[in-house]
PDB file of C-alpha atoms and ligand atoms in Angstrom:
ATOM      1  CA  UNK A   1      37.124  17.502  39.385  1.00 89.00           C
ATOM      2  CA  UNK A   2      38.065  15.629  35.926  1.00 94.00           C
ATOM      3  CA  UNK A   3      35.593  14.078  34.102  1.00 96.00           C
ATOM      4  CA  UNK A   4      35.829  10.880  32.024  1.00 96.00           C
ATOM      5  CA  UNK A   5      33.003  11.691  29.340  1.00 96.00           C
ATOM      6  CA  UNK A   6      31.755   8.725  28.105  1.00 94.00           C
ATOM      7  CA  UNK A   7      28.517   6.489  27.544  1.00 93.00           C
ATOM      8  CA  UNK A   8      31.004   3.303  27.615  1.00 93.00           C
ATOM      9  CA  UNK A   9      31.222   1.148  30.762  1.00 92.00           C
ATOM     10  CA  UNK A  10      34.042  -0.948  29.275  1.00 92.00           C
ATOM     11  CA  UNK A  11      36.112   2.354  28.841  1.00 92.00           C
ATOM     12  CA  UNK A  12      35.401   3.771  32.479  1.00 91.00           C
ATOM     13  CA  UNK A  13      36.475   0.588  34.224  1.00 90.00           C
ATOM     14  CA  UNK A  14      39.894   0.773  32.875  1.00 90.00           C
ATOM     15  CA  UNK A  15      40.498   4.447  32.895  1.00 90.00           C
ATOM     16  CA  UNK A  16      39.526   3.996  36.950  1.00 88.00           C
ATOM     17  CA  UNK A  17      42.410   1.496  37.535  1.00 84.00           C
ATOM     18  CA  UNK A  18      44.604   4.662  36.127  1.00 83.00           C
ATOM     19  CA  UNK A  19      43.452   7.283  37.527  1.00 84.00           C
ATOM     20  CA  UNK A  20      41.631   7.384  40.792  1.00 81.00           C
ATOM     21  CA  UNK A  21      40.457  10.951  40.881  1.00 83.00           C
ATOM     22  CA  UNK A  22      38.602  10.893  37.405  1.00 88.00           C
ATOM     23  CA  UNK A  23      34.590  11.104  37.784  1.00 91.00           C
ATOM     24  CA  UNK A  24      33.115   8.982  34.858  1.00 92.00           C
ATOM     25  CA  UNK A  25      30.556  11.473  32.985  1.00 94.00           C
ATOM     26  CA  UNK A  26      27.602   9.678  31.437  1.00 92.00           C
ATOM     27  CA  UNK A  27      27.764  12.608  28.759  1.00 91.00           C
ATOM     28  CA  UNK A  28      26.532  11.691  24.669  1.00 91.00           C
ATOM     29  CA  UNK A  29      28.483  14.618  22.715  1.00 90.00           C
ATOM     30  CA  UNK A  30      28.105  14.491  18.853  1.00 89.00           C
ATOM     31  CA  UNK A  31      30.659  13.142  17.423  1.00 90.00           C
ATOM     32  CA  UNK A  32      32.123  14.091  13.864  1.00 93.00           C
ATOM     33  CA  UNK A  33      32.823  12.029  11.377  1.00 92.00           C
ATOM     34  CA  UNK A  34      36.637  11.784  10.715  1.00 93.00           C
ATOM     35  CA  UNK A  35      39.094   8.947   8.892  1.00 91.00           C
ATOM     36  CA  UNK A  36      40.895   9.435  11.727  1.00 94.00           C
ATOM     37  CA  UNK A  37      40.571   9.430  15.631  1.00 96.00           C
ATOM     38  CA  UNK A  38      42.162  12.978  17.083  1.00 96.00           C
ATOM     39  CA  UNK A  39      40.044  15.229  15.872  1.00 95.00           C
ATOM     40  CA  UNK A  40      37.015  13.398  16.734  1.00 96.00           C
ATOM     41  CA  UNK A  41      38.563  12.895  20.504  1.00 96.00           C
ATOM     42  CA  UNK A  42      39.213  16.780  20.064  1.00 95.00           C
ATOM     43  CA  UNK A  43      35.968  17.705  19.208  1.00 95.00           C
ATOM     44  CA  UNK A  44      34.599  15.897  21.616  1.00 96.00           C
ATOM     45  CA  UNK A  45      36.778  17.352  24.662  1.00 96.00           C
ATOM     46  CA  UNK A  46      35.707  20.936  23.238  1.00 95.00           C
ATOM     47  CA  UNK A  47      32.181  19.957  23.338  1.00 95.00           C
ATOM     48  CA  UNK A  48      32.131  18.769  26.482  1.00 96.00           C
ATOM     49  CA  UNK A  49      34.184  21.102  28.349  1.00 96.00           C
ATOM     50  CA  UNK A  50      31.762  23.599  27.280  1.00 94.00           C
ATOM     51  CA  UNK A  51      28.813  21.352  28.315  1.00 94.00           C
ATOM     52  CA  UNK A  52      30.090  21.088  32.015  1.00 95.00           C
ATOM     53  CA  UNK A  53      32.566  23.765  32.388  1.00 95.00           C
ATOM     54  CA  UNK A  54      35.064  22.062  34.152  1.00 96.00           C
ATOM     55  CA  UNK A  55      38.705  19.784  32.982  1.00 96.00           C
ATOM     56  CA  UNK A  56      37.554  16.819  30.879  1.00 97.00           C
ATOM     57  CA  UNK A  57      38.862  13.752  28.879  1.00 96.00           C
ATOM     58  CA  UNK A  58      37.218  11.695  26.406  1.00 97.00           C
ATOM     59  CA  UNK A  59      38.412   9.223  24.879  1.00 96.00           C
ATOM     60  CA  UNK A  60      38.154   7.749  21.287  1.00 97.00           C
ATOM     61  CA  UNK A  61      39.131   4.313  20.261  1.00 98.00           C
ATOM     62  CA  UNK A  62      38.791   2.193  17.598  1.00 98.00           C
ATOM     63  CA  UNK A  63      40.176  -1.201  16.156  1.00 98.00           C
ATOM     64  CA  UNK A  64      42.038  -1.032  12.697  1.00 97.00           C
ATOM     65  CA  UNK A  65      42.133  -4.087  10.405  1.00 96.00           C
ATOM     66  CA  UNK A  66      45.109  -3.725   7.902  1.00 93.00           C
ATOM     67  CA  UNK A  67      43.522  -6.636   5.355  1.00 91.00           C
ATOM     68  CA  UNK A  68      40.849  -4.166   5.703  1.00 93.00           C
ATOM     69  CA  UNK A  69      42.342  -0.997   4.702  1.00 93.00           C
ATOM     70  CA  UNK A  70      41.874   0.095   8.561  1.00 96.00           C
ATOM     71  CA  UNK A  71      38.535  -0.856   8.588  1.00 96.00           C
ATOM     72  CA  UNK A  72      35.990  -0.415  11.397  1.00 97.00           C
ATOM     73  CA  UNK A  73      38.376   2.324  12.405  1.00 97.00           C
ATOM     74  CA  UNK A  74      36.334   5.105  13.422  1.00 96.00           C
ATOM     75  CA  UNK A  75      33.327   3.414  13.155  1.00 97.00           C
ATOM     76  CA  UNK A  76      33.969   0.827  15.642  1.00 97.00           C
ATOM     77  CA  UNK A  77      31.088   1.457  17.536  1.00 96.00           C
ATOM     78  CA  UNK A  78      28.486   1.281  14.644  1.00 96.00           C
ATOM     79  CA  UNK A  79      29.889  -1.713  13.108  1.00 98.00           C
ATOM     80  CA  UNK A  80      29.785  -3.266  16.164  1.00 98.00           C
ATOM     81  CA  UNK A  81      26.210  -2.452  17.106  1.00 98.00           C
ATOM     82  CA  UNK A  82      25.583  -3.806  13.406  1.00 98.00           C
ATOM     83  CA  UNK A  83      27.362  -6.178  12.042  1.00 98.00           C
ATOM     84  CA  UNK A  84      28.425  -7.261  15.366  1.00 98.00           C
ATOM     85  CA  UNK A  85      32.051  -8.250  16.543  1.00 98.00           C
ATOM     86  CA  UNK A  86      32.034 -11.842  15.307  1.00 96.00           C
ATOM     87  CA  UNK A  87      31.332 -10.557  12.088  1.00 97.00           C
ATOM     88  CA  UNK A  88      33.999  -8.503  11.749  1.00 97.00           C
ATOM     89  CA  UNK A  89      36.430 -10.995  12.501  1.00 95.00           C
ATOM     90  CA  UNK A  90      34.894 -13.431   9.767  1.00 94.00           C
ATOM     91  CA  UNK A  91      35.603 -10.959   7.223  1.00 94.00           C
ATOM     92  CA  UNK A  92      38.899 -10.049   8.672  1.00 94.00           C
ATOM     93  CA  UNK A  93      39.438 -13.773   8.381  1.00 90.00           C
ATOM     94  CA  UNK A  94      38.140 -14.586   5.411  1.00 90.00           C
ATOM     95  CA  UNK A  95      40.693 -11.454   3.985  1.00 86.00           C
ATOM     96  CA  UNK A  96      43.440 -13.620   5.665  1.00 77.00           C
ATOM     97  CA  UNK A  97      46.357 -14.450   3.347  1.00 72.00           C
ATOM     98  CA  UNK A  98      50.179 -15.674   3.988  1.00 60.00           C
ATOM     99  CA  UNK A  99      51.626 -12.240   4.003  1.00 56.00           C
ATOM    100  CA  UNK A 100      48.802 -10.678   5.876  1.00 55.00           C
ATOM    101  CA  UNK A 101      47.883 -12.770   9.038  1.00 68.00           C
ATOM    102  CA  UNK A 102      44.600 -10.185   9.609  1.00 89.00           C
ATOM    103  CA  UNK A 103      46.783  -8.003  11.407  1.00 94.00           C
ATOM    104  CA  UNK A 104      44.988  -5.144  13.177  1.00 96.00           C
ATOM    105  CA  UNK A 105      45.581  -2.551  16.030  1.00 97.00           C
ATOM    106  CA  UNK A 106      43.540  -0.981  18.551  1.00 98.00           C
ATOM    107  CA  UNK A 107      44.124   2.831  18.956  1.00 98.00           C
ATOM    108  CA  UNK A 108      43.120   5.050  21.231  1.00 98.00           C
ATOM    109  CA  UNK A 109      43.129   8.858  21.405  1.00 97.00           C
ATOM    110  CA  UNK A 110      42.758  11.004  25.109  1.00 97.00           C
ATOM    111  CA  UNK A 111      41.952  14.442  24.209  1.00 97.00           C
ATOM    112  CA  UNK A 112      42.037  16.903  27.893  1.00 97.00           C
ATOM    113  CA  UNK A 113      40.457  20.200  27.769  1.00 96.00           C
ATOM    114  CA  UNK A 114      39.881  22.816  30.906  1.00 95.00           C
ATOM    115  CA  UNK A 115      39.647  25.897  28.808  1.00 92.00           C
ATOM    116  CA  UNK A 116      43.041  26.574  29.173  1.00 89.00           C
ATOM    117  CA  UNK A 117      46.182  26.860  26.277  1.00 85.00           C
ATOM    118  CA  UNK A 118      48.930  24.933  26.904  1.00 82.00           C
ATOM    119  CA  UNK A 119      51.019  27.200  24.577  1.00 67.00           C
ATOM    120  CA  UNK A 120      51.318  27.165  20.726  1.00 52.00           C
ATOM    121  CA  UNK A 121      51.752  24.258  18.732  1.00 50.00           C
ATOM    122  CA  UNK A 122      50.402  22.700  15.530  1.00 47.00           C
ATOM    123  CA  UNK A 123      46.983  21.155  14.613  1.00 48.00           C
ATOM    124  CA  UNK A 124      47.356  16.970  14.510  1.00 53.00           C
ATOM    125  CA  UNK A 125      49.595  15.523  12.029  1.00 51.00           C
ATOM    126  CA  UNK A 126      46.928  13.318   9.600  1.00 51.00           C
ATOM    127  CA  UNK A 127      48.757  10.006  10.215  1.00 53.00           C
ATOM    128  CA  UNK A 128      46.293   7.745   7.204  1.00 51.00           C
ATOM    129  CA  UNK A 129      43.160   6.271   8.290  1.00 50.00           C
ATOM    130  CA  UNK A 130      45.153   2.733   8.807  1.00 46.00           C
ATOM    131  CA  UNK A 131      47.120   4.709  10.969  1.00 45.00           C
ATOM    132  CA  UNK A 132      50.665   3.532   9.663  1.00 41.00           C
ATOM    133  CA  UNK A 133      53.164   5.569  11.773  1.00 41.00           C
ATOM    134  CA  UNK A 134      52.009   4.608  14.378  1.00 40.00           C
ATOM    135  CA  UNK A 135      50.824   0.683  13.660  1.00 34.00           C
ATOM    136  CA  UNK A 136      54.751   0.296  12.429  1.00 33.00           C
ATOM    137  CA  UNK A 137      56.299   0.641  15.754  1.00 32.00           C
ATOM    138  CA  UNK A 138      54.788  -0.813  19.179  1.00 33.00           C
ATOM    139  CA  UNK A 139      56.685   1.855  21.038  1.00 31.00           C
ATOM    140  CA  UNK A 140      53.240   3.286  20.981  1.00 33.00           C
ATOM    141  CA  UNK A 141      55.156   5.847  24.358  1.00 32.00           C
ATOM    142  CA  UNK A 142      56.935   7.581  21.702  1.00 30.00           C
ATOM    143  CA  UNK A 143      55.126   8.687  19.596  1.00 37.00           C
ATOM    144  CA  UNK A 144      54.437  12.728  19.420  1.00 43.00           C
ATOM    145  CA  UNK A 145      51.336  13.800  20.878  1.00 54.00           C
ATOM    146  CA  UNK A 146      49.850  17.198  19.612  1.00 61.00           C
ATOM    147  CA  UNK A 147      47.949  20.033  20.978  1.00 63.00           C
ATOM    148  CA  UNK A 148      44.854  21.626  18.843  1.00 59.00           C
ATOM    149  CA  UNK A 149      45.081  25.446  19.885  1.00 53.00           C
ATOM    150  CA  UNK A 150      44.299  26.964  16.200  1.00 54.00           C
ATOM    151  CA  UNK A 151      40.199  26.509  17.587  1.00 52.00           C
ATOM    152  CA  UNK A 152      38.808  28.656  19.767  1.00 71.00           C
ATOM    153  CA  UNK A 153      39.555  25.927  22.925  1.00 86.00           C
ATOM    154  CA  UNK A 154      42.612  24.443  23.353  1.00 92.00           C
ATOM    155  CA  UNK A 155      42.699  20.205  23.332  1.00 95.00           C
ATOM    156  CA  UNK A 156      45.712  18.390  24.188  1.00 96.00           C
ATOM    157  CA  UNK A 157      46.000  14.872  22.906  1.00 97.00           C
ATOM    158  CA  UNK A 158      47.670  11.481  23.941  1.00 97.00           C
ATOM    159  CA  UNK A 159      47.709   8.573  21.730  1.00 97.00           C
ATOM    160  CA  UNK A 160      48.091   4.818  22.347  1.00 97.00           C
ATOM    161  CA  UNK A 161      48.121   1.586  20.166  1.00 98.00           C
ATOM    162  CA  UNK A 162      48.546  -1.733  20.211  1.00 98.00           C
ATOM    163  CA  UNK A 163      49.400  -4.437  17.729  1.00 97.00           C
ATOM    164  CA  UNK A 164      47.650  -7.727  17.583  1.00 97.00           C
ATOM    165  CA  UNK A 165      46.038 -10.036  14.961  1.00 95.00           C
ATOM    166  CA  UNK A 166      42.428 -11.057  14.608  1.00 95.00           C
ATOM    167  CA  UNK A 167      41.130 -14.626  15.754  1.00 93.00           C
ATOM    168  CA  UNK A 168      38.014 -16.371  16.313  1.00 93.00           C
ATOM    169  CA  UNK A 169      36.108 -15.127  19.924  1.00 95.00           C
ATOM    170  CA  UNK A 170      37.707 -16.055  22.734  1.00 97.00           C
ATOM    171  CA  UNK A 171      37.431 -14.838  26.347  1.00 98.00           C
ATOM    172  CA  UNK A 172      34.961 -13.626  28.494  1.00 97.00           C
ATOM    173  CA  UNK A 173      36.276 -10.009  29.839  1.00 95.00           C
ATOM    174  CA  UNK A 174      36.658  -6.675  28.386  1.00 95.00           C
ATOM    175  CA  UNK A 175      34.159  -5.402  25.974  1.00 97.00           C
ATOM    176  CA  UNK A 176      33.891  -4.591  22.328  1.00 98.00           C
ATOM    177  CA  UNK A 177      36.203  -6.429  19.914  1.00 98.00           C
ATOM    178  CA  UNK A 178      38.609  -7.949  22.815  1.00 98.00           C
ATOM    179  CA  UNK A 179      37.654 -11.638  22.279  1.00 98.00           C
ATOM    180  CA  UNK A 180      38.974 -11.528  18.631  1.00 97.00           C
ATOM    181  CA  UNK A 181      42.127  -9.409  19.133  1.00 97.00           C
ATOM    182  CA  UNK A 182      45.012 -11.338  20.101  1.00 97.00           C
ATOM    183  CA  UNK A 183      47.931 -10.347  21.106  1.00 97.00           C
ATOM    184  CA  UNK A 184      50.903 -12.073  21.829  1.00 95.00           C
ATOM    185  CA  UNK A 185      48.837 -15.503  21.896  1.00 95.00           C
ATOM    186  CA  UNK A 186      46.049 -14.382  24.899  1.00 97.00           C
ATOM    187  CA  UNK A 187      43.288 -12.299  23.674  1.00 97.00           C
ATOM    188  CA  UNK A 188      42.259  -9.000  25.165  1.00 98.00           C
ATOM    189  CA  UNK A 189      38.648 -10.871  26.680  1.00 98.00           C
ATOM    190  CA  UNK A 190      40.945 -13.448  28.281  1.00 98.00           C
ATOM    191  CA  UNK A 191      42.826 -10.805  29.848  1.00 97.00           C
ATOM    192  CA  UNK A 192      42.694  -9.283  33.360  1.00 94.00           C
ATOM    193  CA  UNK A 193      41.722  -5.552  33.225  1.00 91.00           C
ATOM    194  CA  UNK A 194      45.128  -5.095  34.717  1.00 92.00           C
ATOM    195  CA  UNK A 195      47.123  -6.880  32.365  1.00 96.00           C
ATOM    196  CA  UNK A 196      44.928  -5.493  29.607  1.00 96.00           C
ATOM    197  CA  UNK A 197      46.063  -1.952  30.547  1.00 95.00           C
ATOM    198  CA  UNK A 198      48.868  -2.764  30.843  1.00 96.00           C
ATOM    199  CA  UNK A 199      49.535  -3.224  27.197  1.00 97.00           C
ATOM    200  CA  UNK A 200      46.040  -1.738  25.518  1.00 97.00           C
ATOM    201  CA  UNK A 201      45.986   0.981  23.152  1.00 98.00           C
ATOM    202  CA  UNK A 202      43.909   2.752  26.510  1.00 97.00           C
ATOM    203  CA  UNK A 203      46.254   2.263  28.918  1.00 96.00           C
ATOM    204  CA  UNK A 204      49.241   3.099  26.851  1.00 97.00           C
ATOM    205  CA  UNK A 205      47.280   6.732  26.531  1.00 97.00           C
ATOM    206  CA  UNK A 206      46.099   6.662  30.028  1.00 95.00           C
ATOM    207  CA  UNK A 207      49.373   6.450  31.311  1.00 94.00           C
ATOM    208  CA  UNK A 208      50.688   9.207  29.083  1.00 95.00           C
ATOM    209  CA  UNK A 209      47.940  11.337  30.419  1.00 95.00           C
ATOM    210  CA  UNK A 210      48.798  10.830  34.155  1.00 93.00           C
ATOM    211  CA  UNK A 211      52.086  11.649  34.290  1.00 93.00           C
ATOM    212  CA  UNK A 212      51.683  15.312  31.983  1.00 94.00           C
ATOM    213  CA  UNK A 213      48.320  15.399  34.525  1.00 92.00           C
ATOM    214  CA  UNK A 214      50.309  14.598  37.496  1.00 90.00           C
ATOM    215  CA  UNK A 215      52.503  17.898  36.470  1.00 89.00           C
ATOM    216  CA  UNK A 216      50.011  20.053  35.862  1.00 84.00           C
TER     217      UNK A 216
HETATM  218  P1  LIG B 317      31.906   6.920  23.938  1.00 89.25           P
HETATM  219  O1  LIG B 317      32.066   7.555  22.586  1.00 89.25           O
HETATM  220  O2  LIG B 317      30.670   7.378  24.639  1.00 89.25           O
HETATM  221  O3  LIG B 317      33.128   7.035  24.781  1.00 89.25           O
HETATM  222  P2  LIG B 317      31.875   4.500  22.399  1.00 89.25           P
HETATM  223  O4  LIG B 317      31.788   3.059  22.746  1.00 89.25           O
HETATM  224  O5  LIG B 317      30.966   5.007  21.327  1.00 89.25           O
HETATM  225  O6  LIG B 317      31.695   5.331  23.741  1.00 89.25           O
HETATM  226  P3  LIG B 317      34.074   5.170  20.653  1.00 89.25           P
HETATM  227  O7  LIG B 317      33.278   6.117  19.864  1.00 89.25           O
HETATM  228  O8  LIG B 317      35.477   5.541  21.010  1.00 89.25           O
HETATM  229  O9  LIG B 317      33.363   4.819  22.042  1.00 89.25           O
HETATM  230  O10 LIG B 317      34.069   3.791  19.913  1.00 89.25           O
HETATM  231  C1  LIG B 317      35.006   2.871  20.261  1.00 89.25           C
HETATM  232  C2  LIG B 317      34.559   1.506  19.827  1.00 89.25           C
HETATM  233  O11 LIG B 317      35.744   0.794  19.475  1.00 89.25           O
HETATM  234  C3  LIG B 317      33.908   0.740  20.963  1.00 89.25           C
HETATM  235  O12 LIG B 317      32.502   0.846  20.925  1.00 89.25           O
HETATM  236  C4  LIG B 317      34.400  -0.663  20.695  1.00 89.25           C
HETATM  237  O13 LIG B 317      33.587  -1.244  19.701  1.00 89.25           O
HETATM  238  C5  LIG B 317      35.782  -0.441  20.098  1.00 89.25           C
HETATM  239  N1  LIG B 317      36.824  -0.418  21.144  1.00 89.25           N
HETATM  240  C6  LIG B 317      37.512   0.664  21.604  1.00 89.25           C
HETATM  241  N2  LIG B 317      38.365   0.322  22.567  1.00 89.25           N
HETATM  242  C7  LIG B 317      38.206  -0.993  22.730  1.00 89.25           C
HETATM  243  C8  LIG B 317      38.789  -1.924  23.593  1.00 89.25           C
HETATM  244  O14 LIG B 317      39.682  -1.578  24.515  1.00 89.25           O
HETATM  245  N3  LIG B 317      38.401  -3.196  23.504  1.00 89.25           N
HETATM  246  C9  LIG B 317      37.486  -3.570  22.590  1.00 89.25           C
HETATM  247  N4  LIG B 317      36.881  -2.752  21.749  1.00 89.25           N
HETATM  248  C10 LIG B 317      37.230  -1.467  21.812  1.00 89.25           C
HETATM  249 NA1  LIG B 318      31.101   7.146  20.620  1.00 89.25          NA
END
């Protein structure tokens, strides 16, 4: 059995289209407060492997803003419950200049623990809160995922991103901040969930996550 841990419908209904033998887990861990994503995803894992005792992923995601200085980041999910996803993109907006079209990514971090080590190798490079190394090159499939064995349960991690720029809401599908991320002229809410994954941030990590899962 894997478990999805989440509380986030929007999240389960795309990891399903990925992976049909994952159980969604309706499961609130705490979640630290980090700049950046992996070591809340790894935290997370940690916590709720020990919660259920068996293989789990969860999954942390966020939209970064570069006019913003990757702002709502890691707070994604409190800004959106308060100042609400339109919001956002006024700022964003309103930050707009010629050089700096309000840029953004969505990133996405799927951290797997089942108690096991998956041999030694080093805690997660800090790659900036706007998340730069990653934001500068779409091949988001090549970039180096990491496994946290230095705590006392090992996490392995896969990350995804994807670039877009932020526009005013359009779209009814998805969840979150998908009507104001565009990318490549079609926002994420006017997207299917299948052509959504198969460019998110999500899927992108997903799919890196199947095939190591597939070998395992
Ligand atoms: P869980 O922690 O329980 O999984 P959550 O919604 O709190 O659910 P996160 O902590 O990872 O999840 O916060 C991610 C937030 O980032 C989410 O609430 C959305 O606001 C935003 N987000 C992440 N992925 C997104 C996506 O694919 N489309 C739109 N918004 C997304
Ligand atoms: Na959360």
């Amino acid at each position: 059995m894997l478990h999805y841990v989440t509380t986030n419908a929007g999240k389960v209904r795309e990891a399903r289209e990925y992976l049909d033998q994952v159980t969604p887990l309706d499961y609130d861990y705490q979640e630290i407060q980090s700049e950046t994503l992996a070591p809340i995803a790894a935290y997370g894992a940690r916590a709720a492997f020990e919660h259920v005792g068996e293989p789990v992923i969860v999954d942390d995601a966020g939209l970064f803003i570069d006019a913003l200085d990757g702002f709502p980041g890691p707070y994604s999910a409190f800004v959106e419950e308060t100042l609400g996803v339109e919001q956002v993109g006024q700022i964003a907006r309103a930050q707009q200049t010629d050089s700096d079209r309000a840029s953004a990514s969505f990133r996405c971090v799927i951290a797997y623990c089942d108690g096991e080590s998956f041999g030694a190798t080093p805690e997660p490079v800090d790659r900036g809160r706007r998340g730069q190394d990653l934001a500068a090159d779409e091949r988001a499939t090549a970039t180096t995922d990491d496994t946290v064995d230095s705590g006392t349960v090992p996490v392995k991690l896969f990350e995804g991103t994807v670039l877009g720029r932020i526009v005013e809401p359009r779209g009814e599908g998805g969840f979150g901040y998908d009507p104001i991320f565009e990318h490549n002229g079609t926002t994420f809410a006017e997207m299917t969930a299948e052509e959504k994954n198969a460019i998110s941030h999500r899927g992108r990590a997903l799919a890196k996550f199947g095939d190591w899962f597939a070998k395992r």
